[in-house]
Coordinates of C-alpha atoms and ligand atoms in Angstrom, one line a residue:
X1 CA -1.5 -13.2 -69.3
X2 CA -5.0 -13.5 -69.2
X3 CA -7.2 -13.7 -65.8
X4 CA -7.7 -17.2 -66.6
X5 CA -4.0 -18.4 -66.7
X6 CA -2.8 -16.8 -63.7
X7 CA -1.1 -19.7 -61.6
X8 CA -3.1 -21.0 -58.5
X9 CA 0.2 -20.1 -56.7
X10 CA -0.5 -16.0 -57.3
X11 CA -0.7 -14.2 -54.9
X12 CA -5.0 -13.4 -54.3
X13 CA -4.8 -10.0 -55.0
X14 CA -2.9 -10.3 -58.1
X15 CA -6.0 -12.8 -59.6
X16 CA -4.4 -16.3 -57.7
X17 CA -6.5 -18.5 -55.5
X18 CA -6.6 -17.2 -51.6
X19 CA -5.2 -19.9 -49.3
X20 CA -9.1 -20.1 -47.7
X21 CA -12.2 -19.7 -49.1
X22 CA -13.8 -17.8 -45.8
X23 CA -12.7 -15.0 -43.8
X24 CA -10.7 -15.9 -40.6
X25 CA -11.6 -13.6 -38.6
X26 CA -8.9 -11.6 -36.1
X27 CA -10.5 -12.5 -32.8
X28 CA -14.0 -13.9 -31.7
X29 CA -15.8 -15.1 -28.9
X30 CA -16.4 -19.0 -28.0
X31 CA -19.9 -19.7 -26.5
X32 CA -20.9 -22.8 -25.5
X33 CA -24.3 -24.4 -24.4
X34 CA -23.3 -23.8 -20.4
X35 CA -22.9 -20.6 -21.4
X36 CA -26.3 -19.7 -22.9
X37 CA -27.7 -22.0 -20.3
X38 CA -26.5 -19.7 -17.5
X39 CA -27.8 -16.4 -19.6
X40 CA -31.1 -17.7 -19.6
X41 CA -31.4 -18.8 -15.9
X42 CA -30.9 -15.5 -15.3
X43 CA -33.8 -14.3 -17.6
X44 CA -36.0 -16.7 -15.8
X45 CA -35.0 -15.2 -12.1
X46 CA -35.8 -12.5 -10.3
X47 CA -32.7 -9.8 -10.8
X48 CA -31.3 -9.1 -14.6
X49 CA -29.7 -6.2 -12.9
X50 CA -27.7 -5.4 -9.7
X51 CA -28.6 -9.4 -8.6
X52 CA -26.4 -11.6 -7.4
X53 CA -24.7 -12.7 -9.9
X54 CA -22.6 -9.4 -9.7
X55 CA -21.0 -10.9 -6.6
X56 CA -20.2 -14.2 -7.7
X57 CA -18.3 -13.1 -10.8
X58 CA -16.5 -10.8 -8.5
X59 CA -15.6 -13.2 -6.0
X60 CA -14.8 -15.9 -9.0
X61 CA -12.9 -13.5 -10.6
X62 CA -11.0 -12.0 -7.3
X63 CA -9.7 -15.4 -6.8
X64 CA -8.7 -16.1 -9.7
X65 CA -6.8 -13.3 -10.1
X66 CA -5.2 -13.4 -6.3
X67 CA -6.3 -10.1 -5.2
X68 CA -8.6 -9.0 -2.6
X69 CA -11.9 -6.9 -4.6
X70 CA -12.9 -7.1 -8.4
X71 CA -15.5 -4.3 -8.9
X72 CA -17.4 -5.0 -12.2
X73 CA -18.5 -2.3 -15.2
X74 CA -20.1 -2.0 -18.1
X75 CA -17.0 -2.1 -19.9
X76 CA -13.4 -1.5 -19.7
X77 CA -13.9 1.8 -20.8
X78 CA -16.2 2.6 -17.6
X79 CA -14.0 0.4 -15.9
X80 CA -10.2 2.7 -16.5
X81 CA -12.5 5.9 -16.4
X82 CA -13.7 4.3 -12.6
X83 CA -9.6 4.3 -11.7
X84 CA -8.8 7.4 -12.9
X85 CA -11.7 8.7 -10.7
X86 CA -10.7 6.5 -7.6
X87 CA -6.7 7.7 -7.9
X88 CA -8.5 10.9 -7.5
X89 CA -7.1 12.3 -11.4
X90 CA -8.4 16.0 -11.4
X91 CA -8.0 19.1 -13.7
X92 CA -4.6 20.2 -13.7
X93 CA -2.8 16.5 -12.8
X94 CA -1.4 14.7 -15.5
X95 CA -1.2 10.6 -15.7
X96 CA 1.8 9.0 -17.8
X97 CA 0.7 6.1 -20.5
X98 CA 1.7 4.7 -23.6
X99 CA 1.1 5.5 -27.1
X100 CA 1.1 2.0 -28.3
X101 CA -2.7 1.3 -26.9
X102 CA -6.1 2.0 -27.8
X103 CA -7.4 5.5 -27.2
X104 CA -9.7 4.7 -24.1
X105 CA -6.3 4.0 -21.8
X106 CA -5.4 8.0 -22.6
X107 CA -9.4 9.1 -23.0
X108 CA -9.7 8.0 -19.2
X109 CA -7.5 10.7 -17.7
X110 CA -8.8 13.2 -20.1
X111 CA -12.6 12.3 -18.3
X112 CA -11.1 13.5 -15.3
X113 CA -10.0 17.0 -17.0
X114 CA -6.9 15.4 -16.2
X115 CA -3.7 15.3 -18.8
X116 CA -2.0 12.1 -20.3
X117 CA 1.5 12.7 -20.8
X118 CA 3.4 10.3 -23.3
X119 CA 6.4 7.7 -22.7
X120 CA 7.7 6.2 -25.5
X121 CA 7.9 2.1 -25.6
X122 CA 10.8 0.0 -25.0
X123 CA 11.8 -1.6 -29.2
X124 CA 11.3 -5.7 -28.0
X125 CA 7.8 -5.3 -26.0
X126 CA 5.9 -2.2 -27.2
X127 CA 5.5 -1.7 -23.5
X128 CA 5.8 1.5 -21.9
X129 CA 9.4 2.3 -21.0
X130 CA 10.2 2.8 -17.3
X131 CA 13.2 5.3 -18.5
X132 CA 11.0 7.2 -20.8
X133 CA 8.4 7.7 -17.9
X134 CA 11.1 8.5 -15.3
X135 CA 12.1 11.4 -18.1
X136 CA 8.4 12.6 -18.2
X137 CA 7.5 13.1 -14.0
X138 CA 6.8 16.6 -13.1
X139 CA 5.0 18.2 -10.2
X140 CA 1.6 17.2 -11.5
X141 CA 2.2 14.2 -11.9
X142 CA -0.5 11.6 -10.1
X143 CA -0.5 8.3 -11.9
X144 CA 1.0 6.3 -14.5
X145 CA -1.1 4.1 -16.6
X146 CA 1.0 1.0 -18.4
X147 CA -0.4 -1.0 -20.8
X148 CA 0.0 -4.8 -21.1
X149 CA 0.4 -4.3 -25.1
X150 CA -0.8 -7.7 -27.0
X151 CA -0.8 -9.6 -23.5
X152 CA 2.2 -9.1 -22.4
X153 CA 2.8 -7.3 -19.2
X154 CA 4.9 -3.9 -19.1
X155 CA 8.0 -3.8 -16.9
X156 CA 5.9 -3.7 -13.7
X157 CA 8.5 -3.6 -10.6
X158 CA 10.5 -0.7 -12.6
X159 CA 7.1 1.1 -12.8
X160 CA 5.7 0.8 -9.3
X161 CA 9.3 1.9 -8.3
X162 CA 8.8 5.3 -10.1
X163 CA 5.5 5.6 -8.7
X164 CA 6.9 4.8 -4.9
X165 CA 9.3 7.4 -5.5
X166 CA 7.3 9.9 -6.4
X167 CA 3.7 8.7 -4.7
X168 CA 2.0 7.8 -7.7
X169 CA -1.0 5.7 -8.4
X170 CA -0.4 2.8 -10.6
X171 CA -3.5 2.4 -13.1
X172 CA -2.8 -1.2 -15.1
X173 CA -4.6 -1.5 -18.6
X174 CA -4.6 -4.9 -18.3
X175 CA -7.4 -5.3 -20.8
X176 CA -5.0 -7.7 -23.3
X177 CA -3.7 -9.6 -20.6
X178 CA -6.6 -11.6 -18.5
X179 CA -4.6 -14.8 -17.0
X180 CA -0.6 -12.9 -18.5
X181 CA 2.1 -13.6 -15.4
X182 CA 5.0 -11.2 -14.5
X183 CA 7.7 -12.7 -12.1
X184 CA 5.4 -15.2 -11.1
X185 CA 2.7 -13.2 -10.1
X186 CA -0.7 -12.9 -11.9
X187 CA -1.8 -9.9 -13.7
X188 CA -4.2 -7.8 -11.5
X189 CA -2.6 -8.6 -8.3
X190 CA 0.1 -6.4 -8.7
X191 CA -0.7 -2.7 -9.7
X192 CA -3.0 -0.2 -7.5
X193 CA -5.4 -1.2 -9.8
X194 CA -5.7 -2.9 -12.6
X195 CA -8.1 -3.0 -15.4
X196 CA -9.5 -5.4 -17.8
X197 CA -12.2 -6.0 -21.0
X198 CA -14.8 -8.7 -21.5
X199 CA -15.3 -7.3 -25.4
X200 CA -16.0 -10.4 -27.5
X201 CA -12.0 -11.0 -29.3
X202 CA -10.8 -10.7 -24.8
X203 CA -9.8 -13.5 -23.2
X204 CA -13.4 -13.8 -21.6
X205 CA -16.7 -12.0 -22.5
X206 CA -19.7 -10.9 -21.2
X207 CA -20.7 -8.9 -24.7
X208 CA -19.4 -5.7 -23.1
X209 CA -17.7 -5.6 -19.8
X210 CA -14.8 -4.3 -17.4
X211 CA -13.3 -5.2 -14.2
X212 CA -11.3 -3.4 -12.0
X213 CA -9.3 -5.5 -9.1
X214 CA -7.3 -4.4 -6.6
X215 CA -6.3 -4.8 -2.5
X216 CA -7.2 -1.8 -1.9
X217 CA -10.4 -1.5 0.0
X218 CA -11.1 2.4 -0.3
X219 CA -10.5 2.5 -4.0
X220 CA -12.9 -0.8 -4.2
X221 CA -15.7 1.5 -2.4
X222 CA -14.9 4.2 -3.9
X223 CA -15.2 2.3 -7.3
X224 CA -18.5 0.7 -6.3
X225 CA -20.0 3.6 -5.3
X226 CA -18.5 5.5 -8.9
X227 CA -20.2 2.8 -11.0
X228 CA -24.0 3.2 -9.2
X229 CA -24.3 7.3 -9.3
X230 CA -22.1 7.6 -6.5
X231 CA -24.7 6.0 -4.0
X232 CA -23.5 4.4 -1.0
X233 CA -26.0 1.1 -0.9
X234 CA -27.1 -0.9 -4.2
X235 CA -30.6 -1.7 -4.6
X236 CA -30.3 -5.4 -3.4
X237 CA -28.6 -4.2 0.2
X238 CA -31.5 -2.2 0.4
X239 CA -34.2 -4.7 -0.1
X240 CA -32.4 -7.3 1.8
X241 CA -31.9 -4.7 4.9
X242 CA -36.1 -3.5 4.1
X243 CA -34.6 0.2 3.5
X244 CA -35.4 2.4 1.1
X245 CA -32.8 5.1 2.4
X246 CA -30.0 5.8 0.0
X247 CA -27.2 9.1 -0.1
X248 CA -25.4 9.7 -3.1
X249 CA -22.3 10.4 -2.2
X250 CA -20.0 11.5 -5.2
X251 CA -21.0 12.3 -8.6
X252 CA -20.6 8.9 -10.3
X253 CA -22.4 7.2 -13.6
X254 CA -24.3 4.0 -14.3
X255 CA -21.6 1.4 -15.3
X256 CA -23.1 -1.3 -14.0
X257 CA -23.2 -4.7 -15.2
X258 CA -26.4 -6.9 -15.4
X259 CA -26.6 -9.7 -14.1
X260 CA -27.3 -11.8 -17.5
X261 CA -23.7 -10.5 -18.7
X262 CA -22.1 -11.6 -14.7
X263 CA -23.7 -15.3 -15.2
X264 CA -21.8 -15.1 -18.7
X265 CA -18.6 -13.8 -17.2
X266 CA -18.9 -16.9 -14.4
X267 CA -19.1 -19.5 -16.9
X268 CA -16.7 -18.1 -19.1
X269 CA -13.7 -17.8 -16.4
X270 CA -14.3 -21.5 -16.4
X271 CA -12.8 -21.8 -19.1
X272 CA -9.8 -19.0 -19.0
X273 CA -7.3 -21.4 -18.5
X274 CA -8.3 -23.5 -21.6
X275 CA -8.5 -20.0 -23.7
X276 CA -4.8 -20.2 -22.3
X277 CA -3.4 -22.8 -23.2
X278 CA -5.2 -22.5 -26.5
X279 CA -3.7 -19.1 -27.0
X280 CA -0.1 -20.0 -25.7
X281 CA -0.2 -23.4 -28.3
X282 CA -1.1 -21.0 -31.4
X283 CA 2.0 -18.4 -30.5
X284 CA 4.2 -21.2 -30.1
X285 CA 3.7 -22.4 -33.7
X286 CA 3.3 -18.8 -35.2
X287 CA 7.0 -17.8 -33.7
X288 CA 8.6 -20.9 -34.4
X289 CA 7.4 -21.0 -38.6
X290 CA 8.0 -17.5 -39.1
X291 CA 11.5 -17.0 -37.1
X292 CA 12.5 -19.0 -40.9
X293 CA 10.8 -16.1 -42.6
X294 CA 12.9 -13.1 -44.1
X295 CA 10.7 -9.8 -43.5
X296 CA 8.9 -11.3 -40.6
X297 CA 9.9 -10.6 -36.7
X298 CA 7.7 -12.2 -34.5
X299 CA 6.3 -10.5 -31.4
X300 CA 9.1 -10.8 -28.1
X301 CA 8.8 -12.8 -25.1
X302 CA 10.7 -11.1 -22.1
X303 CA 11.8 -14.6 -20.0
X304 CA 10.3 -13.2 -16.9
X305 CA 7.0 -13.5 -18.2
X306 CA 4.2 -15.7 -19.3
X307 CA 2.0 -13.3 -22.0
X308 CA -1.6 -13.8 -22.6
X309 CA -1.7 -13.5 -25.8
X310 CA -4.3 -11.2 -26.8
X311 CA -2.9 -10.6 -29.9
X312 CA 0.0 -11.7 -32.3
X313 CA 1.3 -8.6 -33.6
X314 CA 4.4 -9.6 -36.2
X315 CA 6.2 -6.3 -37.2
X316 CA 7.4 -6.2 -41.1
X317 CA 11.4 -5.9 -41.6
X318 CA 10.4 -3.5 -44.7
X319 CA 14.4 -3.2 -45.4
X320 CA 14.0 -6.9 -46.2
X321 CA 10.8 -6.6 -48.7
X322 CA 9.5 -4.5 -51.9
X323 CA 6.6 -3.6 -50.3
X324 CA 4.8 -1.7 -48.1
X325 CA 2.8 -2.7 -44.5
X326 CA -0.3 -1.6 -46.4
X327 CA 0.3 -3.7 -49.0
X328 CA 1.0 -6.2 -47.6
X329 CA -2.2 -5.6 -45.1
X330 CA -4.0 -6.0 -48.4
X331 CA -2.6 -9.1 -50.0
X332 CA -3.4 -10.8 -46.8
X333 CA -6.5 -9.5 -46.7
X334 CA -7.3 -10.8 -50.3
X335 CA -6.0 -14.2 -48.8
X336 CA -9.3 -14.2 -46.2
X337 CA -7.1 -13.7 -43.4
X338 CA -8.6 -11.1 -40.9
X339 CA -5.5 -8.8 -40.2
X340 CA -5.8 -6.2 -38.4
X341 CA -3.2 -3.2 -37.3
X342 CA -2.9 -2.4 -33.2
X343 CA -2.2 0.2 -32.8
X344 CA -2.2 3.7 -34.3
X345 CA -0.4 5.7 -31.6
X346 CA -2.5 7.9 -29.6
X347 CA -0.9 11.4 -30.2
X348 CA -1.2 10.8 -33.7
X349 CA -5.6 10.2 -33.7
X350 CA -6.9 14.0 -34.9
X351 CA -8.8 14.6 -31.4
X352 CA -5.1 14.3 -30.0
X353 CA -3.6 16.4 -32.6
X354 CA -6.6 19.2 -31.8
X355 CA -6.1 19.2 -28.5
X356 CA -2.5 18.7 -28.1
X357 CA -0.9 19.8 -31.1
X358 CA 1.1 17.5 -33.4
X359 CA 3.6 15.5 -31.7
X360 CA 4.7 13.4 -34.7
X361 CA 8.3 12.3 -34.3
X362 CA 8.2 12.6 -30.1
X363 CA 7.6 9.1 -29.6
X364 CA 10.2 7.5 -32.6
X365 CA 9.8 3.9 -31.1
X366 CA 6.1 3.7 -31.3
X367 CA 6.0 5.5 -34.4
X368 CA 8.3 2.9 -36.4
X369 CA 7.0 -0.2 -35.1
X370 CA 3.5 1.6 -36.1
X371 CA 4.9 1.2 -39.5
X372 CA 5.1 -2.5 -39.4
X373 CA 2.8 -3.6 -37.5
X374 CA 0.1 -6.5 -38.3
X375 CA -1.8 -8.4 -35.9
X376 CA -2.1 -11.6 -37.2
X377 CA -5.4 -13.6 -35.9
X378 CA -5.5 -15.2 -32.5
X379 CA -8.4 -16.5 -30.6
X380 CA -8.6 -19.9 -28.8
X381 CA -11.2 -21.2 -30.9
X382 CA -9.2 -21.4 -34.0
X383 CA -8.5 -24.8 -35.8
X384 CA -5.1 -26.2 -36.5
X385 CA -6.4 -25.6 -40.2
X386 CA -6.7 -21.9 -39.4
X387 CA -3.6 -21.7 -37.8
X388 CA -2.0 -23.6 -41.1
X389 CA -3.5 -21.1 -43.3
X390 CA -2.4 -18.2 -41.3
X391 CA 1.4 -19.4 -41.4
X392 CA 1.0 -20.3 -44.9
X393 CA -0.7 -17.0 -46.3
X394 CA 2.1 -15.0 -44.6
X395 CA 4.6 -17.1 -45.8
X396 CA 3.2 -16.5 -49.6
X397 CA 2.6 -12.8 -49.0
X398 CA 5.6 -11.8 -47.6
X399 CA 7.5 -14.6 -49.8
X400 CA 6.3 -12.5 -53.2
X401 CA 7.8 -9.3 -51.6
X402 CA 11.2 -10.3 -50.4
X403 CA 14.0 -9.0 -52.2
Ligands
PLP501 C1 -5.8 -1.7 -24.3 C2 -7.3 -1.5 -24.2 N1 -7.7 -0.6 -23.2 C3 -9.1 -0.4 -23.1 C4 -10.0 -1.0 -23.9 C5 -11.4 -0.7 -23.7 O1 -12.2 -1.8 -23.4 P1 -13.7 -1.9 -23.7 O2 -13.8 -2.2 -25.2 O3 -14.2 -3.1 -22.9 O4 -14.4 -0.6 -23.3 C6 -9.6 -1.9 -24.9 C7 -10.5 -2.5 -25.8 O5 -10.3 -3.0 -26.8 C8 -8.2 -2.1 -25.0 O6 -7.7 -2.9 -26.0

């Protein structure tokens, strides 16, 4: 058959038409003209930096989140590396976490000299699996760090009972999961601490960004302090108190967030429960067209909680197809949607291996779903149209390879 006769229908990569003509990407930000407008008051003011605009996303984003301090930083990475610090993670401890996440969740306890130690995931979730961690506490044991994978919180209660047991800080990598509910309660008010992103394809963005919130008042100083070199004033209580006197305290770093990025963040909490609702809308359609597709399983909803959709991660049923998740990566991919893979486990990125030596086949829940994983595109600015094409480029794809 020549290039020229190949049916419209074809699958893109094998010379059809793609379902769109433009990429969609996986995740993006929304900005609006409220948004800019409140960059550029900043710009015109006084303070771009340590202002006080740092406050008043804090306080905004405390009560939003129910809890009683929300320390900003420079990103979520500063931000987890901030509570690994304040749960006082040292050489010799080790911290419990998932492999299912992005490196920075483990790279924060190795910034502390500290050790992350493994726990496989529970098969419907991804989440870290309270019996796996329970199997993995030893006597140098100081934290456990859960991960709400895709935007969906980890088992939380069976976790903080582990770490009651045993006195152990609970560290939340809550970065997916900005505005996510477990039993009722909001994400951020329930671990030690909890941490989240304001990267552009989060919930909310400031460019880059972190938060840490919590109700505990020494890890907020101790945080505060961690994010400004470890001094014990900021240069606004300084000016506003006419001192110049400062101490630095600990040996901290400078994570702070300017002001430009906290009049961003105000504005843009504003509209978190739009993002919601947006997000919530576009994984109700996904699950309910592709529970009537063979080779697809849509991401689980535990009934105890609300997710926050971060992502939409489908996993492939490869016993169902005649291809591969990497080919079936491509074909999409030649279809213009943006699909992406979240995540490759942790243990398996070289600087792991180095370090750690290989522990391929340890963690055999993470590993398989690594396998079949593809996160399909999800942000609350997409279209119905987008969200059409989505369904319908996976249906195609995954139609062409089901045996
Ligand atoms: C689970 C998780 N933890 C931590 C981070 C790091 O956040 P940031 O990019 O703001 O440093 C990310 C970012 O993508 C993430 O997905």
């Amino acid at each position: 058959m020549s290039a020229t006769s190949v049916s419209p229908q074809a699958l893109a990569i094998l010379g059809g038409s793609p379902v769109r003509e433009t990429l969609l990407p996986y995740g993006r930000q929304s900005i609006d003209d409220a948004d800019i407008q409140a960059v550029v008051d900043v710009l015109r003011s006084d303070w771009l930096t340590t202002g006080p605009k740092v406050g008043e996303f804090e306080e905004a984003f405390a009560a939003r989140v129910g809890v009683g301090h929300a320390v900003t930083f420079s990103s979520g990475t500063a931000a987890l590396h901030a509570a690994a610090f304040a749960a006082r993670l040292t050489t010799g401890d080790e911290a419990i976490t998932t492999p299912m996440t992005f490196a920075a969740t483990a790279n924060c306890v190795l910034y502390q000299g500290a050790t992350p130690v493994f726990a496989d995931v529970c098969s419907d979730t991804l989440n870290i699996d309270p019996e796996q961690i329970a199997g993995k506490i030893s006597s140098k044991t100081r934290a456990i760090l859960p991960v709400a994978y895709a935007g969906h919180p980890a088992d939380l209660d069976a976790i903080q009972k582990i770490a009651s047991d045993h006195g152990l800080v609970v560290i939340e990598d809550a970065c997916h999961a900005l505005g996510a509910k477990y039993r009722g309660r909001a994400t951020g008010s329930i671990a030690d601490m909890t941490v989240f992103s304001f990267h552009p394809v989060k919930h909310i963005t400031t460019g880059e960004g972190g938060m840490v919130a919590t109700n505990n008042a020494q890890f907020a100083e101790t945080l505060r302090r961690f994010r400004n070199h470890g001094i014990s004033s900021d240069a606004r209580q300084r000016q506003s108190a006419g001192q110049w006197h400062y101490e630095m305290v600990l040996l901290g770093f400078n994570y702070r967030l300017p002001d430009m990025a906290c009049a961003l963040g105000i504005e843009q909490l504003k509209k978190l429960d739009a993002s919601l609702a947006l997000r919530r809308e576009i994984a109700a359609r996904y699950t309910a067209a592709f529970r009537e597709v063979p080779g697809v399983i849509p991401p689980a909803m535990r009934p105890d909680v609300n997710p926050a959709w971060h992502l939409y991660p489908i996993r492939l049923d490869l016993a169902k197809l005649t291809a591969d998740r990497a080919q079936i990566f491509c074909a999409l991919r030649a279809e213009n949607i943006g699909v992406n893979v979240h995540y490759i486990p942790v243990h398996r990125h070289p600087y792991y291996v180095e370090k750690f030596g290989d522990r391929g086949g340890e963690y055999p829940v993470a590993e398989h779903a690594y396998e079949r994983l593809i996160s399909l595109p999800m942000f609350h600015a997409m279209t119905e149209q987008d969200v059409s094409d989505v369904i319908r480029a996976v249906g195609k794809v995954v139609g062409h390879y089901c045996q």
